[in-house]
mmCIF file of C-alpha atoms in Angstrom:
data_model
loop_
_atom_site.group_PDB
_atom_site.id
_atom_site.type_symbol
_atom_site.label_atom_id
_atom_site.label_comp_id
_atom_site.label_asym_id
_atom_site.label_seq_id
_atom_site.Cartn_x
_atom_site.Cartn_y
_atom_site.Cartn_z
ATOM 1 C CA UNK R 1 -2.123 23.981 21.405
ATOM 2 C CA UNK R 2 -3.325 20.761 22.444
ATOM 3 C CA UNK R 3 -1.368 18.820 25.065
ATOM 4 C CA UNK R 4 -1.314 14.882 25.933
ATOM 5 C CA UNK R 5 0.843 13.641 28.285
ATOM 6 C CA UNK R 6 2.672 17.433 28.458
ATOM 7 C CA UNK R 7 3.751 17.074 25.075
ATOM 8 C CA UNK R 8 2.806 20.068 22.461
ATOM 9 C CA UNK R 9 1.419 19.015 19.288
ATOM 10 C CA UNK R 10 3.332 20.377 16.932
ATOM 11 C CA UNK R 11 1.993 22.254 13.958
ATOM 12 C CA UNK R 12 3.784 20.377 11.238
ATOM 13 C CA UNK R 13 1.551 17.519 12.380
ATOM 14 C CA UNK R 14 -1.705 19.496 11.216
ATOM 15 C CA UNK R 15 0.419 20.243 8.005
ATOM 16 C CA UNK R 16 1.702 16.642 7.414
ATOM 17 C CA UNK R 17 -1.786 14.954 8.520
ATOM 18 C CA UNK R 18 -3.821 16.876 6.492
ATOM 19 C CA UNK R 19 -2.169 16.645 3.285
ATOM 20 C CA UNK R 20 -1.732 12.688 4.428
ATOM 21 C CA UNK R 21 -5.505 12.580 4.307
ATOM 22 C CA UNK R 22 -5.980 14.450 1.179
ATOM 23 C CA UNK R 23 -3.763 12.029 -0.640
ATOM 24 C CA UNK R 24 -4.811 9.050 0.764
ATOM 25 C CA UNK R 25 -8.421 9.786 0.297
ATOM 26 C CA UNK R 26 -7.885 10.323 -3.344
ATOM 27 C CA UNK R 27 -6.150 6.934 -3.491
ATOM 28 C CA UNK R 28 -9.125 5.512 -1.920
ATOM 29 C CA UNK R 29 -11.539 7.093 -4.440
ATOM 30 C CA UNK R 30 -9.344 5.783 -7.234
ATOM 31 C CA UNK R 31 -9.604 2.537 -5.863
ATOM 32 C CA UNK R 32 -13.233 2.705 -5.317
ATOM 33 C CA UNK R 33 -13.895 4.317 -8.801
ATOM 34 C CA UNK R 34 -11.673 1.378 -10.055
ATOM 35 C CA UNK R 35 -13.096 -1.844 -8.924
ATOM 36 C CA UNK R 36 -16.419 -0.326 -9.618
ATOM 37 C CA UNK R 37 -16.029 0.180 -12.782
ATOM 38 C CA UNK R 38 -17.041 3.774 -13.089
ATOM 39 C CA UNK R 39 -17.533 4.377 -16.888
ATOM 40 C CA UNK R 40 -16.717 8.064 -15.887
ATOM 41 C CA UNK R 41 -13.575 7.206 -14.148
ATOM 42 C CA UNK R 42 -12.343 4.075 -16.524
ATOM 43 C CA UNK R 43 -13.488 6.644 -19.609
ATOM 44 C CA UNK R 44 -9.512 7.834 -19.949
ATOM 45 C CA UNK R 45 -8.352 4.112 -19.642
ATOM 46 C CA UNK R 46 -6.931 2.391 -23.111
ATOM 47 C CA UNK R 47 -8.767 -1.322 -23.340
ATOM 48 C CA UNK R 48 -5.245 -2.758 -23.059
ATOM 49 C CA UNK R 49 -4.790 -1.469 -19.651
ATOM 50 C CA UNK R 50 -8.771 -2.471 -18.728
ATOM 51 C CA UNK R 51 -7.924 -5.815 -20.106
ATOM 52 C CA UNK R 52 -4.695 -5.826 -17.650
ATOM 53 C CA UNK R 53 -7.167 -4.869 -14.872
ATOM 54 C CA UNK R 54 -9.636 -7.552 -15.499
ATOM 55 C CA UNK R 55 -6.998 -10.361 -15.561
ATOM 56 C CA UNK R 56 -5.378 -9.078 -12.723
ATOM 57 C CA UNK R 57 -5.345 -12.127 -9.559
ATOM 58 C CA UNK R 58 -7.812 -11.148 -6.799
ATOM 59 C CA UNK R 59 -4.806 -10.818 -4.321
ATOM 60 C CA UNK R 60 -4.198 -7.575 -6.173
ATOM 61 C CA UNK R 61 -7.552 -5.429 -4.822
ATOM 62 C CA UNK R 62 -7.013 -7.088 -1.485
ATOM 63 C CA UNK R 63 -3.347 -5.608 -1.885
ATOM 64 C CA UNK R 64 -4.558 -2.522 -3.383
ATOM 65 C CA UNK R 65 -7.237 -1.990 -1.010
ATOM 66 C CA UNK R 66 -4.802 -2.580 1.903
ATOM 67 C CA UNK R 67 -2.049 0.266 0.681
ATOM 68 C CA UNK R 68 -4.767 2.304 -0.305
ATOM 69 C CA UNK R 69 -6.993 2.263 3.363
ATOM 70 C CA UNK R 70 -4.354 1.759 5.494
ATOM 71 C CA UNK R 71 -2.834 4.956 4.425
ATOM 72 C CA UNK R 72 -6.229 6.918 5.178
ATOM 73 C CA UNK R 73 -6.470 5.126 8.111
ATOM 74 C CA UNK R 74 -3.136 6.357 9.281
ATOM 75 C CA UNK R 75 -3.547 9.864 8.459
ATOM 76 C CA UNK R 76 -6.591 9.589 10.261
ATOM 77 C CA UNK R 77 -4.901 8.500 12.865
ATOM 78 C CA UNK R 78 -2.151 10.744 13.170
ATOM 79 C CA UNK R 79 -4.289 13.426 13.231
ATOM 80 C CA UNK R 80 -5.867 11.752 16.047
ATOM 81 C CA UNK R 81 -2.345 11.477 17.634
ATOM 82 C CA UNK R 82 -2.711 7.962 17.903
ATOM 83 C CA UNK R 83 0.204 5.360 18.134
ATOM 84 C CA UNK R 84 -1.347 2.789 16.144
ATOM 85 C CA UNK R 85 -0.829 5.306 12.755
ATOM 86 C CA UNK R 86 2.502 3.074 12.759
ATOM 87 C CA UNK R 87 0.476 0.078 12.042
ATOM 88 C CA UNK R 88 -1.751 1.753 9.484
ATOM 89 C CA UNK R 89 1.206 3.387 7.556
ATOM 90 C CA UNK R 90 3.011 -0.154 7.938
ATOM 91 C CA UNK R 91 0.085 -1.858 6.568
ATOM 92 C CA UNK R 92 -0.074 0.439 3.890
ATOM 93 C CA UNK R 93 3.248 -0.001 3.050
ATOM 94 C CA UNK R 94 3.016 -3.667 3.051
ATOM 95 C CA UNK R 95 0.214 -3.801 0.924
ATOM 96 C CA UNK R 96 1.367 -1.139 -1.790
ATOM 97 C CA UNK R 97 5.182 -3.390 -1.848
ATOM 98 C CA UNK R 98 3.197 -7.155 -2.611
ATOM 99 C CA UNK R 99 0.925 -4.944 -5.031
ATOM 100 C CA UNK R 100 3.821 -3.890 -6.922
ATOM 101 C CA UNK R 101 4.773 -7.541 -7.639
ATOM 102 C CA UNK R 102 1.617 -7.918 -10.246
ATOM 103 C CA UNK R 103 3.536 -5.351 -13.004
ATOM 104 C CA UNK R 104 6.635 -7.343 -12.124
ATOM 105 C CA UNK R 105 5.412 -10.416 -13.299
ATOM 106 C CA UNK R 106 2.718 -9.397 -16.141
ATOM 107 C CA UNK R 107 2.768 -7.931 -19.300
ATOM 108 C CA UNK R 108 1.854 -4.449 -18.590
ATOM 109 C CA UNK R 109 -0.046 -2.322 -20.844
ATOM 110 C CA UNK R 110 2.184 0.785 -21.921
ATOM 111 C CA UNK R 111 0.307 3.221 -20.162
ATOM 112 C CA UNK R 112 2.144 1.772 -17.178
ATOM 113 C CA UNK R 113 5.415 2.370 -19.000
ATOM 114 C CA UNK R 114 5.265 5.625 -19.367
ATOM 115 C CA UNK R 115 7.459 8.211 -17.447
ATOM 116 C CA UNK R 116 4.183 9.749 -15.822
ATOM 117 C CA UNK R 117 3.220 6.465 -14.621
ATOM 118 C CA UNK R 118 6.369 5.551 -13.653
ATOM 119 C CA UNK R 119 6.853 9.106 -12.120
ATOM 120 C CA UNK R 120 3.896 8.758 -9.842
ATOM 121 C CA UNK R 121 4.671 4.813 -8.728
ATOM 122 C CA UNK R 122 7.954 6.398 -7.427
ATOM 123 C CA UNK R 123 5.654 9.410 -5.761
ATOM 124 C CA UNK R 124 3.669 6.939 -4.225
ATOM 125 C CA UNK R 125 6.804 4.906 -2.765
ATOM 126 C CA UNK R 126 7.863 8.105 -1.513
ATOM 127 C CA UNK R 127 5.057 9.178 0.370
ATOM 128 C CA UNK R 128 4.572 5.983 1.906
ATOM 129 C CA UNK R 129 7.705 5.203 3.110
ATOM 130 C CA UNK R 130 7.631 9.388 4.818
ATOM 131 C CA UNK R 131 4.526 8.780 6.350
ATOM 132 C CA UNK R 132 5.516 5.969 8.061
ATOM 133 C CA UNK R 133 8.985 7.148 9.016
ATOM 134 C CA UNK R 134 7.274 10.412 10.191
ATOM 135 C CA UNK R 135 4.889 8.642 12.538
ATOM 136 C CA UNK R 136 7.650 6.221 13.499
ATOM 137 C CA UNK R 137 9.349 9.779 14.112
ATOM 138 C CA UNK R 138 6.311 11.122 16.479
ATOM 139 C CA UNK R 139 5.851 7.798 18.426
ATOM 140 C CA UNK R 140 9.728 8.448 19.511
ATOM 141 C CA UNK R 141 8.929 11.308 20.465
ATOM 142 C CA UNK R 142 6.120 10.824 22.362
ATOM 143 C CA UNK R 143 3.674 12.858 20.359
ATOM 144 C CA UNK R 144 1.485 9.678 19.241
ATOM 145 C CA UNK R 145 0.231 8.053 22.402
#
């Protein structure tokens, strides 16, 4: 096992940062496919909720794009054992909570109403808000120097 400091890594930080990276990447790809307009990507999309894109303030991608790379870059960091995954994870969080204020405050198309859509918002929440706590969690401990 790899040692900093003469603390162990533990295992459940391979685990956890791994599967951090694998969801976070696919968030970034989503993004990506997103604002470029990927016909492949956008194909499933109902013009309502394209519409609800294309209106959407550019504080929203910055937002997006924040939540969305932050995350990556803290699971890259974790796995890197590096304290600043706090700030990443808390950046990410930050920028996924003033995304969320765009549906609050528009008329969202229904596909954003649905209990799938609604199911993975909450997902997403969750995740975010573990990650951080976890690396919060592994600073205390000394794991993340």
């Amino acid at each position: 096992m790899a040692r900093t400091l003469g603390v162990r890594t533990p295992r459940h930080l391979w685990i956890v940062g791994v599967l951090a990276l694998v969801w976070n990447a696919f968030g970034c790809t989503d993004f990506s496919m997103t604002v470029t307009r990927n016909p492949a990507w956008m194909a499933p999309l109902s013009p309502e909720m394209i519409d609800w894109l294309d209106n959407a303030p550019s504080w929203t991608i910055v937002t997006w794009a924040l939540g969305v790379w932050g995350g990556l870059a803290g699971a890259l960091l974790l796995l890197l054992r590096s304290r600043w995954a706090v700030a990443a994870f808390t950046i990410s969080l930050l920028g996924l909570a003033v995304n969320q204020i765009y549906p609050f405050v528009s008329d969202v198309p229904a596909m954003l109403t649905s209990p799938a859509s609604i199911g993975i918002t909450l997902v997403i929440w969750v995740l975010a808000l573990f990650l951080l706590w976890y690396a919060l969690r592994l600073r205390g401990d000394r794991v993340l120097r």
